[in-house]
């Protein structure tokens, strides 16, 4: 059976620079089925879902629903829900957790402050605390959004959970379902595509050691897409894998060409030329449409030291 994910894989579509963007992720446990727009089409009160969408708009916060891997029978509202918040900007990365009996408490959060990395609003409103468990592996399984996420994501989430990955959760739409199975790893906020269980475990092991695995990485959600591609290119060119060693400090230009400055904590920096191109030949961007498209791709043209010595390109 041909799906958007199999076509993308067969065409070897590059995945760098395709991650969803969010400086802060806010995750709410919601068991049961999810619709295509899960915040307003699940067993969560749709009025609350719309209010959360409105509150998060233009703040850098992205709200998503999570559930434990497995069957999703209608068992009614959970008595106690898990909530996570994670800020992903290097130098200020944190992951806090809380539980709530009433998800309407999330509306007490200062979303603008949360987007800036202020965790105090989460801790005071929900009695949040630093997460002390394993990194979170959030696998997109929102099949109503795209069938690839169910066909490929759910088995991956189940395999991770069955093999003892305690941070495994299913999550709603992460974007880029043609790269399924897709997942987001917190606290650092790097997204991965075409994932397999053994590779995910290596990624999680790396996070526990403070390392980022570049292979299969779509980028960090902390940056816009040109910055995602640029940061990964610097990692590939230099071999730098420390999780918080690099920051995107400046992006100039606009589509279809940007110059991105990537800085290291040791004072070094690189100028990265990123060009936006169209993926050819046309292909389905989603299984939910029969229309063929040419999705934008981020191509790194060159990675340069300030003196102009080319490292890659």
PDB file of C-alpha atoms in Angstrom:
ATOM      1  CA  UNK A   1       0.000   0.000   0.000  1.00  0.00           C
ATOM      2  CA  UNK A   2       1.396   3.367  -1.045  1.00  0.00           C
ATOM      3  CA  UNK A   3       1.160   6.109   1.571  1.00  0.00           C
ATOM      4  CA  UNK A   4       2.578   9.621   1.831  1.00  0.00           C
ATOM      5  CA  UNK A   5       5.260   8.223   4.145  1.00  0.00           C
ATOM      6  CA  UNK A   6       6.335   5.437   1.777  1.00  0.00           C
ATOM      7  CA  UNK A   7       6.487   7.851  -1.171  1.00  0.00           C
ATOM      8  CA  UNK A   8       8.550  10.334   0.845  1.00  0.00           C
ATOM      9  CA  UNK A   9      10.916   7.582   1.938  1.00  0.00           C
ATOM     10  CA  UNK A  10      11.226   6.171  -1.585  1.00  0.00           C
ATOM     11  CA  UNK A  11      12.045   9.638  -2.941  1.00  0.00           C
ATOM     12  CA  UNK A  12      14.575  10.145  -0.128  1.00  0.00           C
ATOM     13  CA  UNK A  13      13.006  13.473   0.826  1.00  0.00           C
ATOM     14  CA  UNK A  14      15.321  15.287   3.254  1.00  0.00           C
ATOM     15  CA  UNK A  15      13.927  15.777   6.747  1.00  0.00           C
ATOM     16  CA  UNK A  16      16.284  18.402   8.168  1.00  0.00           C
ATOM     17  CA  UNK A  17      14.495  21.662   8.938  1.00  0.00           C
ATOM     18  CA  UNK A  18      10.996  20.172   9.091  1.00  0.00           C
ATOM     19  CA  UNK A  19      10.247  20.147  12.833  1.00  0.00           C
ATOM     20  CA  UNK A  20       7.288  21.927  14.391  1.00  0.00           C
ATOM     21  CA  UNK A  21       8.274  25.210  16.025  1.00  0.00           C
ATOM     22  CA  UNK A  22       7.664  25.936  19.699  1.00  0.00           C
ATOM     23  CA  UNK A  23       9.874  27.395  22.383  1.00  0.00           C
ATOM     24  CA  UNK A  24       7.684  25.712  25.010  1.00  0.00           C
ATOM     25  CA  UNK A  25       5.543  22.577  24.871  1.00  0.00           C
ATOM     26  CA  UNK A  26       2.501  22.130  27.112  1.00  0.00           C
ATOM     27  CA  UNK A  27       1.238  18.547  27.213  1.00  0.00           C
ATOM     28  CA  UNK A  28      -2.064  17.396  28.712  1.00  0.00           C
ATOM     29  CA  UNK A  29      -3.050  13.767  29.191  1.00  0.00           C
ATOM     30  CA  UNK A  30      -6.282  12.966  27.345  1.00  0.00           C
ATOM     31  CA  UNK A  31      -7.111   9.263  26.865  1.00  0.00           C
ATOM     32  CA  UNK A  32      -9.582   8.013  24.320  1.00  0.00           C
ATOM     33  CA  UNK A  33      -9.875   8.764  20.603  1.00  0.00           C
ATOM     34  CA  UNK A  34      -8.579  11.942  18.999  1.00  0.00           C
ATOM     35  CA  UNK A  35     -10.025  13.715  15.992  1.00  0.00           C
ATOM     36  CA  UNK A  36      -8.067  15.516  13.291  1.00  0.00           C
ATOM     37  CA  UNK A  37      -7.969  18.694  15.392  1.00  0.00           C
ATOM     38  CA  UNK A  38      -7.546  16.946  18.695  1.00  0.00           C
ATOM     39  CA  UNK A  39      -7.880  19.886  21.073  1.00  0.00           C
ATOM     40  CA  UNK A  40     -11.449  20.421  19.898  1.00  0.00           C
ATOM     41  CA  UNK A  41     -12.282  16.898  18.705  1.00  0.00           C
ATOM     42  CA  UNK A  42     -11.493  14.529  21.539  1.00  0.00           C
ATOM     43  CA  UNK A  43     -13.045  13.784  24.918  1.00  0.00           C
ATOM     44  CA  UNK A  44     -11.550  17.023  26.175  1.00  0.00           C
ATOM     45  CA  UNK A  45     -14.185  19.738  26.526  1.00  0.00           C
ATOM     46  CA  UNK A  46     -14.006  21.497  23.132  1.00  0.00           C
ATOM     47  CA  UNK A  47     -14.680  24.857  24.780  1.00  0.00           C
ATOM     48  CA  UNK A  48     -11.578  24.311  26.894  1.00  0.00           C
ATOM     49  CA  UNK A  49      -9.655  23.133  23.851  1.00  0.00           C
ATOM     50  CA  UNK A  50     -10.487  26.300  21.924  1.00  0.00           C
ATOM     51  CA  UNK A  51      -9.604  28.439  24.945  1.00  0.00           C
ATOM     52  CA  UNK A  52      -6.195  26.747  25.187  1.00  0.00           C
ATOM     53  CA  UNK A  53      -5.571  27.330  21.484  1.00  0.00           C
ATOM     54  CA  UNK A  54      -6.446  31.002  21.895  1.00  0.00           C
ATOM     55  CA  UNK A  55      -4.323  31.409  25.013  1.00  0.00           C
ATOM     56  CA  UNK A  56      -1.273  29.879  23.318  1.00  0.00           C
ATOM     57  CA  UNK A  57      -1.512  31.877  20.101  1.00  0.00           C
ATOM     58  CA  UNK A  58       1.613  33.926  19.317  1.00  0.00           C
ATOM     59  CA  UNK A  59       3.260  33.041  22.652  1.00  0.00           C
ATOM     60  CA  UNK A  60       5.695  30.345  21.472  1.00  0.00           C
ATOM     61  CA  UNK A  61       3.720  27.722  23.410  1.00  0.00           C
ATOM     62  CA  UNK A  62       2.352  24.688  21.596  1.00  0.00           C
ATOM     63  CA  UNK A  63      -0.366  22.692  23.348  1.00  0.00           C
ATOM     64  CA  UNK A  64      -0.675  18.978  22.581  1.00  0.00           C
ATOM     65  CA  UNK A  65      -2.555  16.022  24.011  1.00  0.00           C
ATOM     66  CA  UNK A  66      -0.811  12.855  25.158  1.00  0.00           C
ATOM     67  CA  UNK A  67      -1.934   9.368  26.145  1.00  0.00           C
ATOM     68  CA  UNK A  68      -0.228   6.169  27.162  1.00  0.00           C
ATOM     69  CA  UNK A  69       0.420   3.669  24.339  1.00  0.00           C
ATOM     70  CA  UNK A  70      -2.168   0.952  23.914  1.00  0.00           C
ATOM     71  CA  UNK A  71      -5.839   0.591  23.113  1.00  0.00           C
ATOM     72  CA  UNK A  72      -7.913   3.733  23.423  1.00  0.00           C
ATOM     73  CA  UNK A  73     -11.335   2.579  24.466  1.00  0.00           C
ATOM     74  CA  UNK A  74     -13.826   5.106  25.791  1.00  0.00           C
ATOM     75  CA  UNK A  75     -13.280   4.820  29.531  1.00  0.00           C
ATOM     76  CA  UNK A  76     -14.542   8.269  30.433  1.00  0.00           C
ATOM     77  CA  UNK A  77     -12.595  11.218  31.755  1.00  0.00           C
ATOM     78  CA  UNK A  78      -9.478  10.297  33.747  1.00  0.00           C
ATOM     79  CA  UNK A  79      -9.659  11.133  37.434  1.00  0.00           C
ATOM     80  CA  UNK A  80      -6.106  12.422  37.459  1.00  0.00           C
ATOM     81  CA  UNK A  81      -4.258  13.731  34.413  1.00  0.00           C
ATOM     82  CA  UNK A  82      -0.540  14.052  33.776  1.00  0.00           C
ATOM     83  CA  UNK A  83       0.670  17.466  32.593  1.00  0.00           C
ATOM     84  CA  UNK A  84       4.119  18.439  31.330  1.00  0.00           C
ATOM     85  CA  UNK A  85       5.696  21.722  30.316  1.00  0.00           C
ATOM     86  CA  UNK A  86       9.069  21.917  28.602  1.00  0.00           C
ATOM     87  CA  UNK A  87      11.118  24.907  27.468  1.00  0.00           C
ATOM     88  CA  UNK A  88      13.508  24.039  24.654  1.00  0.00           C
ATOM     89  CA  UNK A  89      15.803  27.070  24.137  1.00  0.00           C
ATOM     90  CA  UNK A  90      19.428  26.051  24.829  1.00  0.00           C
ATOM     91  CA  UNK A  91      20.840  27.505  28.009  1.00  0.00           C
ATOM     92  CA  UNK A  92      17.380  27.609  29.582  1.00  0.00           C
ATOM     93  CA  UNK A  93      16.088  24.081  28.920  1.00  0.00           C
ATOM     94  CA  UNK A  94      13.761  22.612  31.535  1.00  0.00           C
ATOM     95  CA  UNK A  95      11.036  19.983  31.858  1.00  0.00           C
ATOM     96  CA  UNK A  96       8.501  20.145  34.677  1.00  0.00           C
ATOM     97  CA  UNK A  97       5.595  17.850  35.463  1.00  0.00           C
ATOM     98  CA  UNK A  98       2.354  18.076  37.390  1.00  0.00           C
ATOM     99  CA  UNK A  99      -0.969  16.324  37.782  1.00  0.00           C
ATOM    100  CA  UNK A 100      -4.442  17.787  37.815  1.00  0.00           C
ATOM    101  CA  UNK A 101      -7.999  16.675  38.443  1.00  0.00           C
ATOM    102  CA  UNK A 102      -9.307  19.638  36.459  1.00  0.00           C
ATOM    103  CA  UNK A 103      -7.677  20.491  33.110  1.00  0.00           C
ATOM    104  CA  UNK A 104      -9.317  23.928  33.246  1.00  0.00           C
ATOM    105  CA  UNK A 105      -6.471  24.815  35.612  1.00  0.00           C
ATOM    106  CA  UNK A 106      -4.281  25.168  32.532  1.00  0.00           C
ATOM    107  CA  UNK A 107      -6.105  28.402  31.747  1.00  0.00           C
ATOM    108  CA  UNK A 108      -4.561  29.879  34.901  1.00  0.00           C
ATOM    109  CA  UNK A 109      -1.149  29.760  33.225  1.00  0.00           C
ATOM    110  CA  UNK A 110       0.550  32.880  31.914  1.00  0.00           C
ATOM    111  CA  UNK A 111       1.184  31.585  28.406  1.00  0.00           C
ATOM    112  CA  UNK A 112       3.367  34.517  27.341  1.00  0.00           C
ATOM    113  CA  UNK A 113       5.636  33.955  30.340  1.00  0.00           C
ATOM    114  CA  UNK A 114       5.680  30.220  29.674  1.00  0.00           C
ATOM    115  CA  UNK A 115       6.744  30.836  26.088  1.00  0.00           C
ATOM    116  CA  UNK A 116       9.622  32.978  27.326  1.00  0.00           C
ATOM    117  CA  UNK A 117      10.795  30.137  29.546  1.00  0.00           C
ATOM    118  CA  UNK A 118       9.367  31.276  32.872  1.00  0.00           C
ATOM    119  CA  UNK A 119       8.455  28.041  34.652  1.00  0.00           C
ATOM    120  CA  UNK A 120       7.096  29.739  37.769  1.00  0.00           C
ATOM    121  CA  UNK A 121       3.622  30.126  36.307  1.00  0.00           C
ATOM    122  CA  UNK A 122       3.440  26.355  35.703  1.00  0.00           C
ATOM    123  CA  UNK A 123       4.731  25.560  39.167  1.00  0.00           C
ATOM    124  CA  UNK A 124       2.396  27.966  40.965  1.00  0.00           C
ATOM    125  CA  UNK A 125      -0.787  27.186  39.009  1.00  0.00           C
ATOM    126  CA  UNK A 126      -0.356  23.396  38.919  1.00  0.00           C
ATOM    127  CA  UNK A 127       2.138  22.742  41.725  1.00  0.00           C
ATOM    128  CA  UNK A 128       4.617  21.657  39.094  1.00  0.00           C
ATOM    129  CA  UNK A 129       8.008  20.234  39.912  1.00  0.00           C
ATOM    130  CA  UNK A 130      11.132  19.367  37.901  1.00  0.00           C
ATOM    131  CA  UNK A 131      10.665  16.101  36.027  1.00  0.00           C
ATOM    132  CA  UNK A 132      13.021  13.532  37.517  1.00  0.00           C
ATOM    133  CA  UNK A 133      12.200  10.566  35.303  1.00  0.00           C
ATOM    134  CA  UNK A 134      13.448   9.504  31.900  1.00  0.00           C
ATOM    135  CA  UNK A 135      13.334  11.785  28.855  1.00  0.00           C
ATOM    136  CA  UNK A 136       9.976  11.873  27.090  1.00  0.00           C
ATOM    137  CA  UNK A 137       9.587  10.108  23.749  1.00  0.00           C
ATOM    138  CA  UNK A 138       6.392  11.489  22.227  1.00  0.00           C
ATOM    139  CA  UNK A 139       5.296   9.509  19.183  1.00  0.00           C
ATOM    140  CA  UNK A 140       2.655  11.022  16.912  1.00  0.00           C
ATOM    141  CA  UNK A 141      -0.255   8.583  16.563  1.00  0.00           C
ATOM    142  CA  UNK A 142      -2.996  10.967  15.435  1.00  0.00           C
ATOM    143  CA  UNK A 143      -4.471   8.725  12.757  1.00  0.00           C
ATOM    144  CA  UNK A 144      -7.444  10.982  12.136  1.00  0.00           C
ATOM    145  CA  UNK A 145      -4.963  13.632  11.004  1.00  0.00           C
ATOM    146  CA  UNK A 146      -3.125  11.205   8.737  1.00  0.00           C
ATOM    147  CA  UNK A 147      -3.336   7.421   8.579  1.00  0.00           C
ATOM    148  CA  UNK A 148       0.477   7.078   8.497  1.00  0.00           C
ATOM    149  CA  UNK A 149       0.622   8.307  12.072  1.00  0.00           C
ATOM    150  CA  UNK A 150      -1.618   5.436  13.151  1.00  0.00           C
ATOM    151  CA  UNK A 151      -0.180   2.759  10.850  1.00  0.00           C
ATOM    152  CA  UNK A 152       3.437   3.555  11.711  1.00  0.00           C
ATOM    153  CA  UNK A 153       3.323   5.593  14.908  1.00  0.00           C
ATOM    154  CA  UNK A 154       1.169   3.381  17.095  1.00  0.00           C
ATOM    155  CA  UNK A 155       3.293   0.236  16.631  1.00  0.00           C
ATOM    156  CA  UNK A 156       6.432   2.246  17.448  1.00  0.00           C
ATOM    157  CA  UNK A 157       4.896   3.711  20.606  1.00  0.00           C
ATOM    158  CA  UNK A 158       3.710   0.248  21.672  1.00  0.00           C
ATOM    159  CA  UNK A 159       7.129  -1.294  21.027  1.00  0.00           C
ATOM    160  CA  UNK A 160       8.878   1.395  23.037  1.00  0.00           C
ATOM    161  CA  UNK A 161       6.503   0.980  25.958  1.00  0.00           C
ATOM    162  CA  UNK A 162       6.715  -2.826  25.866  1.00  0.00           C
ATOM    163  CA  UNK A 163      10.518  -2.678  25.906  1.00  0.00           C
ATOM    164  CA  UNK A 164      10.563  -0.603  29.060  1.00  0.00           C
ATOM    165  CA  UNK A 165      10.875   2.966  27.780  1.00  0.00           C
ATOM    166  CA  UNK A 166       9.118   4.681  30.670  1.00  0.00           C
ATOM    167  CA  UNK A 167       8.950   8.053  28.948  1.00  0.00           C
ATOM    168  CA  UNK A 168       6.995   6.766  25.941  1.00  0.00           C
ATOM    169  CA  UNK A 169       3.733   8.576  25.178  1.00  0.00           C
ATOM    170  CA  UNK A 170       1.483   8.953  22.193  1.00  0.00           C
ATOM    171  CA  UNK A 171       0.989  12.572  21.153  1.00  0.00           C
ATOM    172  CA  UNK A 172      -1.246  14.530  18.805  1.00  0.00           C
ATOM    173  CA  UNK A 173      -0.133  16.149  15.560  1.00  0.00           C
ATOM    174  CA  UNK A 174       3.573  17.027  15.310  1.00  0.00           C
ATOM    175  CA  UNK A 175       3.520  17.968  11.625  1.00  0.00           C
ATOM    176  CA  UNK A 176       5.230  16.205   8.735  1.00  0.00           C
ATOM    177  CA  UNK A 177       3.233  12.981   8.793  1.00  0.00           C
ATOM    178  CA  UNK A 178       4.943  11.957   5.542  1.00  0.00           C
ATOM    179  CA  UNK A 179       8.006  11.390   7.747  1.00  0.00           C
ATOM    180  CA  UNK A 180       6.124   8.939  10.002  1.00  0.00           C
ATOM    181  CA  UNK A 181       6.832   7.553  12.471  1.00  0.00           C
ATOM    182  CA  UNK A 182       7.602  10.989  13.896  1.00  0.00           C
ATOM    183  CA  UNK A 183       8.449  11.804  17.472  1.00  0.00           C
ATOM    184  CA  UNK A 184       9.471  14.659  19.721  1.00  0.00           C
ATOM    185  CA  UNK A 185      12.017  14.139  22.484  1.00  0.00           C
ATOM    186  CA  UNK A 186      11.875  16.331  25.571  1.00  0.00           C
ATOM    187  CA  UNK A 187      13.351  18.213  27.345  1.00  0.00           C
ATOM    188  CA  UNK A 188      15.536  19.478  24.497  1.00  0.00           C
ATOM    189  CA  UNK A 189      12.785  19.516  21.880  1.00  0.00           C
ATOM    190  CA  UNK A 190      14.466  17.727  18.977  1.00  0.00           C
ATOM    191  CA  UNK A 191      12.118  16.014  16.536  1.00  0.00           C
ATOM    192  CA  UNK A 192      12.869  12.844  14.587  1.00  0.00           C
ATOM    193  CA  UNK A 193      11.367  11.181  11.530  1.00  0.00           C
ATOM    194  CA  UNK A 194      11.202   7.703   9.995  1.00  0.00           C
ATOM    195  CA  UNK A 195      12.039   6.465  13.461  1.00  0.00           C
ATOM    196  CA  UNK A 196      12.684   2.887  14.530  1.00  0.00           C
ATOM    197  CA  UNK A 197      12.683   1.639  18.097  1.00  0.00           C
ATOM    198  CA  UNK A 198      16.421   0.902  18.289  1.00  0.00           C
ATOM    199  CA  UNK A 199      17.241   4.379  16.970  1.00  0.00           C
ATOM    200  CA  UNK A 200      14.842   6.021  19.425  1.00  0.00           C
ATOM    201  CA  UNK A 201      16.529   4.222  22.303  1.00  0.00           C
ATOM    202  CA  UNK A 202      19.898   5.534  21.115  1.00  0.00           C
ATOM    203  CA  UNK A 203      18.436   9.055  20.967  1.00  0.00           C
ATOM    204  CA  UNK A 204      17.070   8.731  24.508  1.00  0.00           C
ATOM    205  CA  UNK A 205      20.352   7.311  25.776  1.00  0.00           C
ATOM    206  CA  UNK A 206      22.082  10.297  24.220  1.00  0.00           C
ATOM    207  CA  UNK A 207      19.725  12.729  25.955  1.00  0.00           C
ATOM    208  CA  UNK A 208      20.478  11.118  29.289  1.00  0.00           C
ATOM    209  CA  UNK A 209      24.169  11.793  28.606  1.00  0.00           C
ATOM    210  CA  UNK A 210      23.492  15.326  27.381  1.00  0.00           C
ATOM    211  CA  UNK A 211      24.057  14.440  23.710  1.00  0.00           C
ATOM    212  CA  UNK A 212      22.024  15.015  20.562  1.00  0.00           C
ATOM    213  CA  UNK A 213      21.864  12.333  17.867  1.00  0.00           C
ATOM    214  CA  UNK A 214      21.824  14.004  14.445  1.00  0.00           C
ATOM    215  CA  UNK A 215      20.884  10.968  12.345  1.00  0.00           C
ATOM    216  CA  UNK A 216      17.167  11.050  11.547  1.00  0.00           C
ATOM    217  CA  UNK A 217      16.771  14.447  13.232  1.00  0.00           C
ATOM    218  CA  UNK A 218      14.293  16.957  11.818  1.00  0.00           C
ATOM    219  CA  UNK A 219      15.532  19.819  13.987  1.00  0.00           C
ATOM    220  CA  UNK A 220      14.994  21.595  17.286  1.00  0.00           C
ATOM    221  CA  UNK A 221      11.582  23.127  17.862  1.00  0.00           C
ATOM    222  CA  UNK A 222      13.282  26.127  19.491  1.00  0.00           C
ATOM    223  CA  UNK A 223      14.203  27.503  16.051  1.00  0.00           C
ATOM    224  CA  UNK A 224      12.370  28.404  12.881  1.00  0.00           C
ATOM    225  CA  UNK A 225      13.008  26.006  10.029  1.00  0.00           C
ATOM    226  CA  UNK A 226      16.047  27.705   8.454  1.00  0.00           C
ATOM    227  CA  UNK A 227      17.641  27.739  11.909  1.00  0.00           C
ATOM    228  CA  UNK A 228      16.819  24.079  12.436  1.00  0.00           C
ATOM    229  CA  UNK A 229      18.628  23.105   9.242  1.00  0.00           C
ATOM    230  CA  UNK A 230      21.555  25.408  10.019  1.00  0.00           C
ATOM    231  CA  UNK A 231      22.100  24.090  13.537  1.00  0.00           C
ATOM    232  CA  UNK A 232      22.017  20.468  12.393  1.00  0.00           C
ATOM    233  CA  UNK A 233      24.467  21.292   9.587  1.00  0.00           C
ATOM    234  CA  UNK A 234      26.924  22.773  12.083  1.00  0.00           C
ATOM    235  CA  UNK A 235      26.609  19.677  14.241  1.00  0.00           C
ATOM    236  CA  UNK A 236      27.270  17.467  11.224  1.00  0.00           C
ATOM    237  CA  UNK A 237      30.227  19.574  10.076  1.00  0.00           C
ATOM    238  CA  UNK A 238      31.934  19.837  13.462  1.00  0.00           C
ATOM    239  CA  UNK A 239      30.871  16.639  15.216  1.00  0.00           C
ATOM    240  CA  UNK A 240      29.470  18.699  18.097  1.00  0.00           C
ATOM    241  CA  UNK A 241      26.843  16.627  19.926  1.00  0.00           C
ATOM    242  CA  UNK A 242      26.519  18.384  23.303  1.00  0.00           C
ATOM    243  CA  UNK A 243      22.837  19.113  23.750  1.00  0.00           C
ATOM    244  CA  UNK A 244      23.049  22.797  24.651  1.00  0.00           C
ATOM    245  CA  UNK A 245      26.310  23.775  22.968  1.00  0.00           C
ATOM    246  CA  UNK A 246      24.754  25.606  20.004  1.00  0.00           C
ATOM    247  CA  UNK A 247      22.294  28.461  19.603  1.00  0.00           C
ATOM    248  CA  UNK A 248      20.798  30.173  16.586  1.00  0.00           C
ATOM    249  CA  UNK A 249      21.551  33.806  17.378  1.00  0.00           C
ATOM    250  CA  UNK A 250      20.637  35.568  14.141  1.00  0.00           C
ATOM    251  CA  UNK A 251      18.724  34.893  10.934  1.00  0.00           C
ATOM    252  CA  UNK A 252      18.815  37.410   8.094  1.00  0.00           C
ATOM    253  CA  UNK A 253      17.129  37.376   4.726  1.00  0.00           C
ATOM    254  CA  UNK A 254      13.887  35.685   3.827  1.00  0.00           C
ATOM    255  CA  UNK A 255      12.502  32.981   1.599  1.00  0.00           C
ATOM    256  CA  UNK A 256      14.060  31.578  -0.470  1.00  0.00           C
ATOM    257  CA  UNK A 257      17.453  32.392   1.084  1.00  0.00           C
ATOM    258  CA  UNK A 258      18.678  33.044   4.609  1.00  0.00           C
ATOM    259  CA  UNK A 259      22.000  33.542   6.350  1.00  0.00           C
ATOM    260  CA  UNK A 260      21.876  31.968   9.801  1.00  0.00           C
ATOM    261  CA  UNK A 261      24.427  32.610  12.531  1.00  0.00           C
ATOM    262  CA  UNK A 262      24.974  29.654  14.840  1.00  0.00           C
ATOM    263  CA  UNK A 263      26.990  30.310  18.002  1.00  0.00           C
ATOM    264  CA  UNK A 264      28.806  27.889  20.297  1.00  0.00           C
ATOM    265  CA  UNK A 265      29.012  28.347  24.047  1.00  0.00           C
ATOM    266  CA  UNK A 266      32.819  28.470  23.699  1.00  0.00           C
ATOM    267  CA  UNK A 267      32.618  31.639  21.576  1.00  0.00           C
ATOM    268  CA  UNK A 268      32.945  30.159  18.104  1.00  0.00           C
ATOM    269  CA  UNK A 269      30.293  30.877  15.511  1.00  0.00           C
ATOM    270  CA  UNK A 270      29.400  29.890  11.963  1.00  0.00           C
ATOM    271  CA  UNK A 271      27.544  31.525   9.103  1.00  0.00           C
ATOM    272  CA  UNK A 272      25.202  29.092   7.392  1.00  0.00           C
ATOM    273  CA  UNK A 273      23.587  29.734   4.008  1.00  0.00           C
ATOM    274  CA  UNK A 274      20.176  28.070   3.784  1.00  0.00           C
ATOM    275  CA  UNK A 275      18.061  27.996   0.631  1.00  0.00           C
ATOM    276  CA  UNK A 276      14.431  26.988   0.340  1.00  0.00           C
ATOM    277  CA  UNK A 277      13.664  24.702  -2.561  1.00  0.00           C
ATOM    278  CA  UNK A 278      10.762  22.607  -3.786  1.00  0.00           C
ATOM    279  CA  UNK A 279      10.810  18.841  -3.434  1.00  0.00           C
ATOM    280  CA  UNK A 280      10.549  17.192  -6.834  1.00  0.00           C
ATOM    281  CA  UNK A 281       8.813  15.329  -8.339  1.00  0.00           C
ATOM    282  CA  UNK A 282       5.401  16.320  -6.930  1.00  0.00           C
ATOM    283  CA  UNK A 283       4.136  13.907  -4.311  1.00  0.00           C
ATOM    284  CA  UNK A 284       1.270  13.561  -1.813  1.00  0.00           C
ATOM    285  CA  UNK A 285       2.052  15.640   1.268  1.00  0.00           C
ATOM    286  CA  UNK A 286      -0.650  13.805   3.200  1.00  0.00           C
ATOM    287  CA  UNK A 287      -2.727  10.675   2.836  1.00  0.00           C
ATOM    288  CA  UNK A 288      -5.776  12.868   3.419  1.00  0.00           C
ATOM    289  CA  UNK A 289      -5.555  14.497   0.009  1.00  0.00           C
ATOM    290  CA  UNK A 290      -5.201  13.297  -3.569  1.00  0.00           C
ATOM    291  CA  UNK A 291      -3.559  16.576  -4.595  1.00  0.00           C
ATOM    292  CA  UNK A 292       0.138  16.310  -5.410  1.00  0.00           C
ATOM    293  CA  UNK A 293       2.407  18.990  -3.991  1.00  0.00           C
ATOM    294  CA  UNK A 294       6.034  20.080  -3.901  1.00  0.00           C
ATOM    295  CA  UNK A 295       6.740  20.578  -0.185  1.00  0.00           C
ATOM    296  CA  UNK A 296       9.351  23.153   0.737  1.00  0.00           C
ATOM    297  CA  UNK A 297      12.755  21.823   1.727  1.00  0.00           C
ATOM    298  CA  UNK A 298      15.621  23.507   3.545  1.00  0.00           C
ATOM    299  CA  UNK A 299      18.921  23.031   1.707  1.00  0.00           C
ATOM    300  CA  UNK A 300      22.142  24.052   3.429  1.00  0.00           C
ATOM    301  CA  UNK A 301      24.364  25.620   0.766  1.00  0.00           C
ATOM    302  CA  UNK A 302      27.426  26.302   2.928  1.00  0.00           C
ATOM    303  CA  UNK A 303      28.675  26.355   6.507  1.00  0.00           C
ATOM    304  CA  UNK A 304      31.426  28.966   6.952  1.00  0.00           C
ATOM    305  CA  UNK A 305      33.669  30.193   9.716  1.00  0.00           C
ATOM    306  CA  UNK A 306      33.803  33.992   9.919  1.00  0.00           C
ATOM    307  CA  UNK A 307      37.132  33.991   8.102  1.00  0.00           C
ATOM    308  CA  UNK A 308      35.394  32.293   5.184  1.00  0.00           C
ATOM    309  CA  UNK A 309      36.835  28.799   5.477  1.00  0.00           C
ATOM    310  CA  UNK A 310      34.178  26.420   4.166  1.00  0.00           C
ATOM    311  CA  UNK A 311      33.424  23.470   6.412  1.00  0.00           C
ATOM    312  CA  UNK A 312      30.691  21.981   4.285  1.00  0.00           C
ATOM    313  CA  UNK A 313      28.642  22.712   1.270  1.00  0.00           C
TER     314      UNK A 313
END
